[in-house]
Each structure stands twice: as C-alpha cells, then as structure tokens.
Short mmCIF file of C-alpha atoms in Angstrom, two decimals:
data_model
loop_
_atom_site.label_atom_id
_atom_site.label_comp_id
_atom_site.label_asym_id
_atom_site.label_seq_id
_atom_site.Cartn_x
_atom_site.Cartn_y
_atom_site.Cartn_z
CA UNK A 20 37.19 -31.19 14.03
CA UNK A 21 33.88 -30.83 12.53
CA UNK A 22 32.88 -32.28 9.30
CA UNK A 23 32.54 -28.47 8.08
CA UNK A 24 35.83 -27.49 9.16
CA UNK A 25 37.41 -30.71 7.70
CA UNK A 26 36.18 -30.11 4.30
CA UNK A 27 36.99 -26.36 4.14
CA UNK A 28 40.69 -27.28 5.46
CA UNK A 29 40.79 -30.01 2.53
CA UNK A 30 39.86 -27.32 0.03
CA UNK A 31 42.35 -24.83 1.54
CA UNK A 32 45.05 -27.22 1.26
CA UNK A 33 44.01 -28.07 -2.39
CA UNK A 34 46.44 -25.86 -4.38
CA UNK A 35 43.89 -25.17 -7.26
CA UNK A 36 41.14 -24.56 -4.89
CA UNK A 37 43.00 -22.14 -2.70
CA UNK A 38 44.41 -20.15 -5.81
CA UNK A 39 41.06 -19.92 -7.29
CA UNK A 40 39.49 -18.69 -4.04
CA UNK A 41 42.13 -16.12 -3.48
CA UNK A 42 41.48 -14.83 -6.89
CA UNK A 43 37.90 -14.59 -6.15
CA UNK A 44 38.91 -12.57 -3.11
CA UNK A 45 41.00 -10.35 -4.85
CA UNK A 46 39.00 -9.48 -8.02
CA UNK A 47 35.78 -9.46 -5.74
CA UNK A 48 37.15 -6.51 -3.67
CA UNK A 49 38.02 -4.52 -6.83
CA UNK A 50 34.54 -5.15 -8.27
CA UNK A 51 32.81 -4.30 -4.95
CA UNK A 52 34.70 -1.20 -4.65
CA UNK A 53 33.87 0.10 -8.16
CA UNK A 54 30.13 -0.88 -7.87
CA UNK A 55 29.63 1.60 -5.09
CA UNK A 56 31.85 4.31 -6.53
CA UNK A 57 30.59 4.24 -9.95
CA UNK A 58 27.23 5.84 -8.62
CA UNK A 59 28.64 8.19 -6.27
CA UNK A 60 31.11 9.35 -9.16
CA UNK A 61 27.96 9.82 -11.77
CA UNK A 62 26.15 11.60 -8.94
CA UNK A 63 28.92 14.06 -8.35
CA UNK A 64 29.55 14.53 -12.00
CA UNK A 65 26.09 15.25 -13.04
CA UNK A 66 23.95 15.66 -10.03
CA UNK A 67 21.38 13.03 -11.32
CA UNK A 68 20.10 10.31 -8.96
CA UNK A 69 18.66 8.62 -12.01
CA UNK A 70 21.88 8.29 -13.67
CA UNK A 71 23.69 7.21 -10.78
CA UNK A 72 21.40 4.30 -10.38
CA UNK A 73 21.74 3.45 -13.97
CA UNK A 74 25.35 2.22 -13.07
CA UNK A 75 23.99 -0.81 -11.29
CA UNK A 76 21.69 -1.49 -14.30
CA UNK A 77 24.64 -1.03 -16.65
CA UNK A 78 26.45 -3.62 -14.92
CA UNK A 79 23.65 -6.17 -14.73
CA UNK A 80 22.19 -5.65 -18.30
CA UNK A 81 24.72 -7.80 -20.02
CA UNK A 82 23.08 -10.85 -18.11
CA UNK A 83 20.33 -10.76 -20.16
CA UNK A 84 22.76 -11.92 -22.98
CA UNK A 85 24.07 -14.73 -20.60
CA UNK A 86 23.18 -17.72 -23.12
CA UNK A 87 24.94 -16.00 -26.29
CA UNK A 88 28.08 -14.88 -24.17
CA UNK A 89 28.58 -17.91 -22.12
CA UNK A 90 28.85 -19.84 -25.56
CA UNK A 91 32.39 -18.15 -25.92
CA UNK A 92 33.41 -20.27 -22.89
CA UNK A 93 32.68 -23.53 -24.68
CA UNK A 94 34.36 -22.67 -27.81
CA UNK A 95 37.93 -22.18 -26.52
CA UNK A 96 40.13 -23.49 -23.59
CA UNK A 97 38.64 -21.93 -20.29
CA UNK A 98 41.94 -21.16 -18.30
CA UNK A 99 43.49 -18.75 -21.01
CA UNK A 100 40.07 -17.08 -21.69
CA UNK A 101 39.83 -16.20 -17.86
CA UNK A 102 43.28 -14.94 -17.77
CA UNK A 103 42.81 -12.86 -21.12
CA UNK A 104 39.58 -11.52 -19.82
CA UNK A 105 41.07 -10.18 -16.69
CA UNK A 106 43.94 -8.56 -18.30
CA UNK A 107 41.47 -6.85 -20.86
CA UNK A 108 39.27 -5.85 -18.07
CA UNK A 109 42.56 -4.26 -16.41
CA UNK A 110 43.21 -2.38 -19.53
CA UNK A 111 39.55 -1.46 -19.94
CA UNK A 112 39.43 0.29 -16.42
CA UNK A 113 42.59 2.34 -17.01
CA UNK A 114 40.48 4.31 -19.64
CA UNK A 115 38.43 5.80 -16.84
CA UNK A 116 41.47 8.10 -15.96
CA UNK A 117 40.13 10.44 -18.55
CA UNK A 118 36.69 10.69 -16.93
CA UNK A 119 36.41 14.08 -15.32
CA UNK A 120 33.42 15.90 -16.64
CA UNK A 121 29.63 15.25 -17.04
CA UNK A 122 30.33 14.75 -20.87
CA UNK A 123 32.62 11.91 -20.02
CA UNK A 124 30.03 9.89 -18.32
CA UNK A 125 29.07 8.12 -21.81
CA UNK A 126 32.44 6.65 -21.46
CA UNK A 127 31.96 5.45 -17.95
CA UNK A 128 28.58 3.57 -19.10
CA UNK A 129 30.47 2.26 -21.94
CA UNK A 130 33.15 0.76 -19.58
CA UNK A 131 30.50 -0.54 -17.18
CA UNK A 132 28.51 -2.28 -19.97
CA UNK A 133 31.70 -3.96 -21.21
CA UNK A 134 32.75 -4.67 -17.70
CA UNK A 135 29.45 -6.55 -17.05
CA UNK A 136 29.72 -8.41 -20.58
CA UNK A 137 33.13 -9.82 -19.53
CA UNK A 138 32.01 -10.77 -16.00
CA UNK A 139 29.31 -13.20 -17.60
CA UNK A 140 31.98 -14.73 -19.87
CA UNK A 141 34.40 -14.99 -16.87
CA UNK A 142 31.81 -16.44 -14.78
CA UNK A 143 30.88 -18.97 -17.33
CA UNK A 144 34.65 -19.98 -18.12
CA UNK A 145 35.16 -20.39 -14.62
CA UNK A 146 32.38 -22.35 -13.77
CA UNK A 147 33.74 -24.89 -16.24
CA UNK A 148 37.13 -24.58 -15.11
CA UNK A 149 36.48 -25.38 -11.37
CA UNK A 150 34.97 -28.70 -12.50
CA UNK A 151 38.37 -29.57 -14.07
CA UNK A 152 40.39 -27.80 -11.15
CA UNK A 153 38.76 -28.99 -8.05
CA UNK A 154 37.84 -32.59 -6.32
CA UNK A 155 34.15 -33.32 -7.66
CA UNK A 156 33.50 -34.39 -4.09
CA UNK A 157 33.98 -31.16 -2.76
CA UNK A 158 32.06 -28.95 -5.32
CA UNK A 159 29.21 -27.99 -2.86
CA UNK A 160 31.89 -26.97 -0.33
CA UNK A 161 33.66 -25.11 -3.01
CA UNK A 162 30.74 -23.07 -4.17
CA UNK A 163 29.81 -22.26 -0.56
CA UNK A 164 33.14 -20.98 0.06
CA UNK A 165 33.27 -18.92 -3.11
CA UNK A 166 29.82 -17.26 -2.17
CA UNK A 167 31.41 -16.60 1.45
CA UNK A 168 34.33 -14.95 -0.40
CA UNK A 169 32.48 -12.69 -2.38
CA UNK A 170 29.94 -11.71 0.16
CA UNK A 171 32.79 -11.06 2.50
CA UNK A 172 34.23 -8.56 -0.01
CA UNK A 173 31.01 -6.92 -0.31
CA UNK A 174 31.19 -6.11 3.58
CA UNK A 175 34.55 -4.38 3.59
CA UNK A 176 35.38 -3.12 -0.19
CA UNK A 177 32.74 -0.66 -0.57
CA UNK A 178 34.00 1.42 2.56
CA UNK A 179 37.44 0.93 1.11
CA UNK A 180 36.41 2.23 -2.36
CA UNK A 181 34.48 5.24 -0.75
CA UNK A 182 37.53 6.24 1.24
CA UNK A 183 39.77 6.07 -1.68
CA UNK A 184 37.37 7.84 -3.79
CA UNK A 185 36.98 10.83 -1.30
CA UNK A 186 40.60 11.10 -0.80
CA UNK A 187 41.73 10.66 -4.49
CA UNK A 188 38.66 10.44 -6.82
CA UNK A 189 37.11 7.97 -9.22
CA UNK A 190 40.01 7.04 -11.41
CA UNK A 191 42.18 5.98 -8.09
CA UNK A 192 39.35 3.27 -7.57
CA UNK A 193 39.36 2.24 -11.40
CA UNK A 194 43.16 1.74 -10.84
CA UNK A 195 42.64 -0.48 -7.48
CA UNK A 196 40.15 -2.45 -9.69
CA UNK A 197 42.57 -2.81 -12.59
CA UNK A 198 45.60 -3.81 -10.12
CA UNK A 199 43.04 -6.69 -8.69
CA UNK A 200 42.25 -8.12 -12.23
CA UNK A 201 46.03 -8.35 -12.83
CA UNK A 202 46.67 -10.12 -9.62
CA UNK A 203 43.40 -12.49 -10.38
CA UNK A 204 45.02 -13.39 -13.97
CA UNK A 205 48.41 -14.19 -12.16
CA UNK A 206 46.69 -16.56 -9.61
CA UNK A 207 44.83 -18.13 -12.52
CA UNK A 208 47.95 -18.48 -14.43
CA UNK A 209 49.45 -20.85 -11.48
CA UNK A 210 46.32 -23.18 -11.63
CA UNK A 211 47.35 -26.84 -12.57
CA UNK A 212 44.73 -28.05 -14.71
CA UNK A 213 44.65 -30.27 -17.83
CA UNK A 214 42.32 -28.83 -20.51
CA UNK A 215 41.56 -30.77 -23.83
CA UNK A 216 41.27 -28.48 -26.79
CA UNK A 217 37.58 -27.96 -27.41
CA UNK A 218 36.37 -29.52 -30.45
CA UNK A 219 35.88 -27.41 -33.54
CA UNK A 220 32.44 -25.83 -33.24
CA UNK A 221 29.77 -27.48 -35.35
CA UNK A 222 26.78 -25.23 -36.51
CA UNK A 223 26.38 -21.59 -35.98
CA UNK A 224 26.78 -19.57 -32.64
CA UNK A 225 22.97 -19.42 -32.47
CA UNK A 226 22.49 -23.16 -32.79
CA UNK A 227 25.20 -23.72 -30.07
CA UNK A 228 23.68 -21.26 -27.81
CA UNK A 229 20.30 -22.96 -28.30
CA UNK A 230 21.66 -26.24 -27.53
CA UNK A 231 23.12 -24.94 -24.04
CA UNK A 232 19.62 -23.66 -23.03
CA UNK A 233 17.88 -26.89 -24.08
CA UNK A 234 20.31 -28.92 -22.12
CA UNK A 235 19.61 -26.77 -18.96
CA UNK A 236 15.89 -26.53 -19.38
CA UNK A 237 15.04 -30.06 -20.50
CA UNK A 238 16.81 -31.54 -17.47
CA UNK A 239 14.44 -32.71 -15.00
CA UNK A 240 16.74 -32.15 -11.91
CA UNK A 241 17.99 -28.62 -12.98
CA UNK A 242 14.77 -27.12 -14.48
CA UNK A 243 12.92 -26.90 -11.00
CA UNK A 244 16.02 -25.79 -9.17
CA UNK A 245 16.76 -22.80 -11.84
CA UNK A 246 13.07 -21.89 -11.90
CA UNK A 247 12.69 -21.77 -8.06
CA UNK A 248 15.88 -19.69 -7.91
CA UNK A 249 14.66 -17.13 -10.35
CA UNK A 250 11.21 -16.79 -8.59
CA UNK A 251 13.04 -16.46 -5.60
CA UNK A 252 15.31 -13.76 -6.71
CA UNK A 253 12.36 -11.84 -8.00
CA UNK A 254 10.19 -12.04 -4.86
CA UNK A 255 13.26 -11.31 -2.59
CA UNK A 256 14.06 -8.27 -4.79
CA UNK A 257 10.53 -6.85 -4.44
CA UNK A 258 10.96 -7.28 -0.89
CA UNK A 259 14.09 -5.44 -0.62
CA UNK A 260 12.76 -2.65 -2.63
CA UNK A 261 10.47 -2.02 0.33
CA UNK A 262 13.27 -1.57 2.81
CA UNK A 263 13.37 2.12 2.88
CA UNK A 264 9.46 2.12 3.81
CA UNK A 265 10.16 -0.52 6.52
CA UNK A 266 13.08 1.71 7.85
CA UNK A 267 11.00 4.66 7.64
CA UNK A 268 7.98 2.92 9.59
CA UNK A 269 10.52 2.54 12.27
CA UNK A 270 11.37 6.12 12.51
CA UNK A 271 14.99 5.46 11.34
CA UNK A 272 16.97 7.54 8.68
CA UNK A 273 17.26 5.91 5.23
CA UNK A 274 21.03 5.27 6.19
CA UNK A 275 19.74 2.51 8.67
CA UNK A 276 19.44 0.25 5.64
CA UNK A 277 23.21 0.02 5.32
CA UNK A 278 23.03 -1.77 8.75
CA UNK A 279 20.52 -4.24 7.33
CA UNK A 280 22.44 -5.25 4.29
CA UNK A 281 25.60 -5.66 6.49
CA UNK A 282 23.69 -8.20 8.66
CA UNK A 283 22.45 -9.76 5.82
CA UNK A 284 26.09 -9.99 4.34
CA UNK A 285 27.07 -11.71 7.47
CA UNK A 286 24.45 -14.30 7.03
CA UNK A 287 25.33 -14.90 3.46
CA UNK A 288 29.11 -15.17 4.60
CA UNK A 289 27.95 -17.87 7.33
CA UNK A 290 25.78 -20.17 5.10
CA UNK A 291 28.60 -20.56 2.58
CA UNK A 292 30.86 -22.13 5.32
CA UNK A 293 28.15 -25.00 5.95
CA UNK A 294 26.75 -25.18 2.59
CA UNK A 295 28.97 -28.28 1.67
CA UNK A 296 27.88 -30.53 4.48
CA UNK A 297 24.30 -29.55 4.40
CA UNK A 298 24.15 -30.19 0.60
CA UNK A 299 25.56 -33.78 1.33
CA UNK A 300 23.02 -34.26 3.97
CA UNK A 301 19.91 -32.82 2.45
CA UNK A 302 20.69 -32.97 -1.53
CA UNK A 303 20.35 -29.94 -3.59
CA UNK A 304 16.37 -29.47 -3.72
CA UNK A 305 15.93 -29.91 0.04
CA UNK A 306 18.76 -27.49 0.73
CA UNK A 307 17.34 -25.01 -1.64
CA UNK A 308 13.60 -25.37 -0.45
CA UNK A 309 14.81 -24.85 3.23
CA UNK A 310 16.80 -21.68 2.26
CA UNK A 311 13.74 -20.34 0.36
CA UNK A 312 11.34 -21.14 3.16
CA UNK A 313 13.84 -18.99 5.52
CA UNK A 314 13.87 -16.26 3.16
CA UNK A 315 10.08 -16.20 2.99
CA UNK A 316 9.86 -16.12 6.80
CA UNK A 317 12.61 -13.44 6.75
CA UNK A 318 10.67 -11.34 4.05
CA UNK A 319 7.24 -11.55 5.98
CA UNK A 320 9.02 -10.83 9.35
CA UNK A 321 9.72 -7.49 8.43
CA UNK A 322 6.21 -6.20 9.19
CA UNK A 323 6.98 -6.61 12.86
CA UNK A 324 7.87 -2.98 13.98
CA UNK A 325 10.94 -3.79 16.13
CA UNK A 326 14.59 -2.99 15.47
CA UNK A 327 15.57 -6.64 16.74
CA UNK A 328 13.08 -8.33 14.66
CA UNK A 329 14.20 -6.43 11.73
CA UNK A 330 17.97 -7.15 12.11
CA UNK A 331 17.19 -10.86 12.84
CA UNK A 332 15.08 -11.22 9.60
CA UNK A 333 18.01 -9.46 7.63
CA UNK A 334 20.20 -12.29 8.93
CA UNK A 335 17.78 -14.96 8.23
CA UNK A 336 17.61 -13.57 4.61
CA UNK A 337 21.29 -13.72 4.41
CA UNK A 338 21.33 -17.16 5.44
CA UNK A 339 18.51 -18.29 3.23
CA UNK A 340 18.54 -16.52 0.09
CA UNK A 341 22.41 -17.93 -1.10
CA UNK A 342 21.09 -21.73 -0.80
CA UNK A 343 19.04 -21.82 -4.02
CA UNK A 344 21.75 -20.18 -6.01
CA UNK A 345 24.66 -22.64 -4.37
CA UNK A 346 22.40 -25.70 -4.90
CA UNK A 347 21.53 -24.72 -8.61
CA UNK A 348 25.39 -24.03 -9.52
CA UNK A 349 26.45 -27.32 -8.00
CA UNK A 350 23.80 -29.08 -9.67
CA UNK A 351 24.57 -27.61 -12.92
CA UNK A 352 28.35 -28.40 -12.55
CA UNK A 353 27.55 -32.04 -11.77
CA UNK A 354 24.87 -32.81 -14.55
CA UNK A 355 25.99 -30.65 -17.68
CA UNK A 356 28.68 -32.24 -19.73
CA UNK A 357 31.99 -30.01 -19.68
CA UNK A 358 31.58 -29.21 -23.38
CA UNK A 359 28.28 -27.33 -22.87
CA UNK A 360 28.95 -26.28 -19.15
CA UNK A 361 29.94 -22.56 -19.98
CA UNK A 362 26.61 -21.89 -21.88
CA UNK A 363 24.54 -23.72 -19.31
CA UNK A 364 25.90 -21.91 -16.44
CA UNK A 365 25.49 -18.44 -18.14
CA UNK A 366 21.90 -19.57 -18.88
CA UNK A 367 21.26 -20.21 -15.32
CA UNK A 368 22.59 -16.81 -14.48
CA UNK A 369 20.04 -15.29 -16.98
CA UNK A 370 17.21 -17.13 -15.78
CA UNK A 371 17.79 -16.50 -12.02
CA UNK A 372 19.12 -12.86 -11.85
CA UNK A 373 16.86 -11.48 -14.92
CA UNK A 374 14.01 -11.68 -12.49
CA UNK A 375 15.74 -10.11 -9.86
CA UNK A 376 16.29 -6.80 -11.96
CA UNK A 377 12.46 -6.99 -12.78
CA UNK A 378 11.51 -7.22 -9.18
CA UNK A 379 13.68 -4.41 -8.19
CA UNK A 380 11.80 -2.28 -10.90
CA UNK A 381 8.28 -3.48 -9.92
CA UNK A 382 8.86 -3.12 -6.31
CA UNK A 383 10.05 0.59 -6.66
CA UNK A 384 6.72 1.34 -8.39
CA UNK A 385 4.50 -0.73 -6.04
CA UNK A 386 6.07 0.89 -2.77
CA UNK A 387 4.40 4.06 -3.67
CA UNK A 388 1.13 2.73 -4.57
CA UNK A 389 0.16 0.14 -1.56
CA UNK A 390 1.10 -0.17 1.86
CA UNK A 391 4.21 -2.25 2.42
CA UNK A 392 3.01 -4.36 5.19
CA UNK A 393 0.49 -6.54 3.39
CA UNK A 394 2.94 -6.51 0.39
CA UNK A 395 5.61 -7.90 2.62
CA UNK A 396 3.10 -10.68 3.95
CA UNK A 397 2.09 -11.45 0.64
CA UNK A 398 5.69 -11.75 -0.92
CA UNK A 399 6.68 -14.09 2.19
CA UNK A 400 3.82 -16.22 1.32
CA UNK A 401 4.76 -16.73 -2.03
CA UNK A 402 8.29 -17.47 -1.21
CA UNK A 403 7.02 -20.25 1.18
CA UNK A 404 4.70 -21.52 -1.53
CA UNK A 405 7.87 -21.70 -3.80
CA UNK A 406 9.76 -23.64 -1.06
CA UNK A 407 6.82 -26.04 -0.63
CA UNK A 408 6.57 -26.63 -4.60
CA UNK A 409 10.37 -27.48 -4.81
CA UNK A 410 10.30 -29.70 -1.56
CA UNK A 411 7.04 -31.67 -3.00
CA UNK A 412 9.03 -32.26 -6.09
CA UNK A 413 11.87 -33.56 -4.24
CA UNK A 414 9.55 -35.98 -2.16
CA UNK A 415 7.87 -37.41 -5.37
CA UNK A 416 11.44 -38.44 -6.64
CA UNK A 417 14.87 -39.52 -5.28
CA UNK A 418 16.56 -36.48 -4.14
CA UNK A 419 19.53 -35.36 -6.67
CA UNK A 420 22.81 -35.39 -4.52
CA UNK A 421 26.39 -34.47 -5.05
CA UNK A 422 29.06 -36.76 -5.72
CA UNK A 423 30.55 -36.45 -2.35
CA UNK A 424 27.54 -38.41 -0.96
CA UNK A 425 29.16 -41.66 -1.95
CA UNK A 426 32.46 -40.32 -0.65
CA UNK A 427 31.79 -37.93 2.35
CA UNK A 428 34.37 -35.32 3.00
#
C-alpha cells in the first residue's frame, strides 16, 4: 500500500474525519446544484443575462465581509454553530418555493446573499472544528480530501440539478439543497469532539475582528502564502475569463468550455488525493510554489491552437491551482491559536478569493480590447514569477512543514 493510500485509509477509518467528509459531499452536492440552477432560473424568469450572472456574484459577495463574519465562529462553540447554520439554511431555502415570477427574483437574490454569508460563517467554524476533530498529523491529507470531495461534487451535481430543474422547476432544486443541509447537520451532530466553552469576549466585535486579521497578516509564514494565494486566484481568474476567446480561436462552440472545466475538475480531484504526502515531503511553501508554477504553464499553454494541448492545460490547471489553497489552509490551521482560528480562516478566504472576483471582472473587460494570446502569455509569466518569489522566500529560511513531518503517516 502506498503512503498516499495508507493516509487516506487512516482518515476514512477515523470516525470524525469520515463523518465530516461525508457531510462535505452531501452539502457540496446541494450547493453545486443550486449554484448552476439559480442563474438558469433567473434567466428563465427575466430573460436577462446580466441578472443571471449576478447570481454568482451574490453568492460570493459576503466573502468581502469574511473577517467580520468569521468572528462569530470564535465567540461560540463551533459544533452547535455548524449544526444550527445548516438547519437555518434548510429553512431559508424553503422560502424559494414562492418564487414564480420576475417580481420574486428579489427574494431569490436575498436568499443567495444570506446563503453566501452563512457559508462564510460555516466554513470558518468548520475549519476550527476540524482541528479539534481530526488527527493533527493528517491535516494536510484531510484538507486535500475535502478539496477532492468538493470538486468531485462540482462534476456531477450541476448535471443533476439541471435535470431536476428541467423536470420540476427551481423549487425542486431548492428542496434538494435543503435536504442536504439537514443531512449535513445530522452528520455534524454525530461528531465526537470536545469543545471548551469560549472565554467571554473581550472588547468590541470590531476589535476582535482586527485581532484576527493581525494574527494572520503579521505571521511570517502565513502572510507570503496567503498573499501568493490571492495573486494566483486573481491571475488564474483573469486567464479563465479568456476561455471563450480561446475556444473561439479553435473554431469550437462556447459549450466546449464545459469540457475544459470538466477536465480541470478531474485534475482538482486528483491533486486532493496526493496533497498530504506532497505537503509532508515539500512543506507548505514549496508545495504551493510548484502548484502555482504548473498553473502558470497551463495558462500560457492555452495559446497553442490545438485541442489536445488545451485539454492538457486544463488538466494541469486543475492539478496546480488548488495547491496554494490547500497549503494555506493547512498552515493557518497549524499556526493560528484555536481561539482565533475562525477569524483567521475567514480572513484568509477574503484575501484569497476577493481577487478572484476582481480578476473575472477585469478579464471580461480586457478580452474585448486586446488579443487574448499575448495576454495569456503575460498572465502565465506573472504566475511563474509569483511561484518563484514564494520559492525564493522558502529557500531563505527553513520551510514550514506540517506536524506529520515528525510523525509520518
């Protein structure tokens, strides 16, 4: 048995890890289905492409408030918070049964905004809960498997959601998602984890939020990782906004981008399975740097006018892009005190994913103004420079490694 498969087997034999990962699969299935269907639903009701595109923006917008929302996860016990948030989302989604006309679209957007905000709180609480529930020696493996589970759901859930929407309409998909949140809450309730009641909050909410940001940004090992993660997500999203131009240059229909995303998803599933052993061998910074470099090659390689090259680049991007995220989350969980982990995780999310939204918006404007080929080469070069900078920092000091280095899985 390989070290990878042994570590995976250890995780799946661990009751808490298995329950948590099952919850990720269940809730991720419902979320991915609703993510696709919400845009189609708005398009059918209003006929507006712009409003349909705003659905994704509504889901992502609360990430901007990550440090503020994440503070909640440090003021209460995390397990009850996750359970209540899941049940609240299930009830919230049931309100979408009343959406049946263009006038009801406002309710749909309000639900999506609250959905996104609850997701920020839940992710922050779960990140802290994982540290208490999972063997610290396997955090890297666990974060990789969590990435695999989420990306795997993105490959199958949208098709299921689309089929359900076609047959029974949007409310049926909302009901499916609500059921997945109820199941996820039940699985979380089964976790055996001992949590101390948080100390009574000192100072204002604003002060606690600022403390979480400071702990993350002032940390010499975490700051370069999070900064590289934000730069990578921005540059990669700029590149992905050019995909339609790339496909058009090959003489393919816009629907061909779906094949690209599917191949990229396969790569993301694959890297999650091997991230634990690679983190143990390379350390967080080198693992992230190699992943960013591979992403840079994949982005630049899309200038080659060949289907095989394009799909190979999509696979490479899927393998490379998650590395910096897995490395950053693992390092945050290892380095930040448990009492502030919710705020720090949410802050990391904000710093790494807000540039993603900015990159998509800027890329959508640039593609109309310049040739996509030199722009792809420029973006690929910038990603390689980001990887080089992170690797150089790693060479100048001892690489930060996960606790499993001292106790290999």
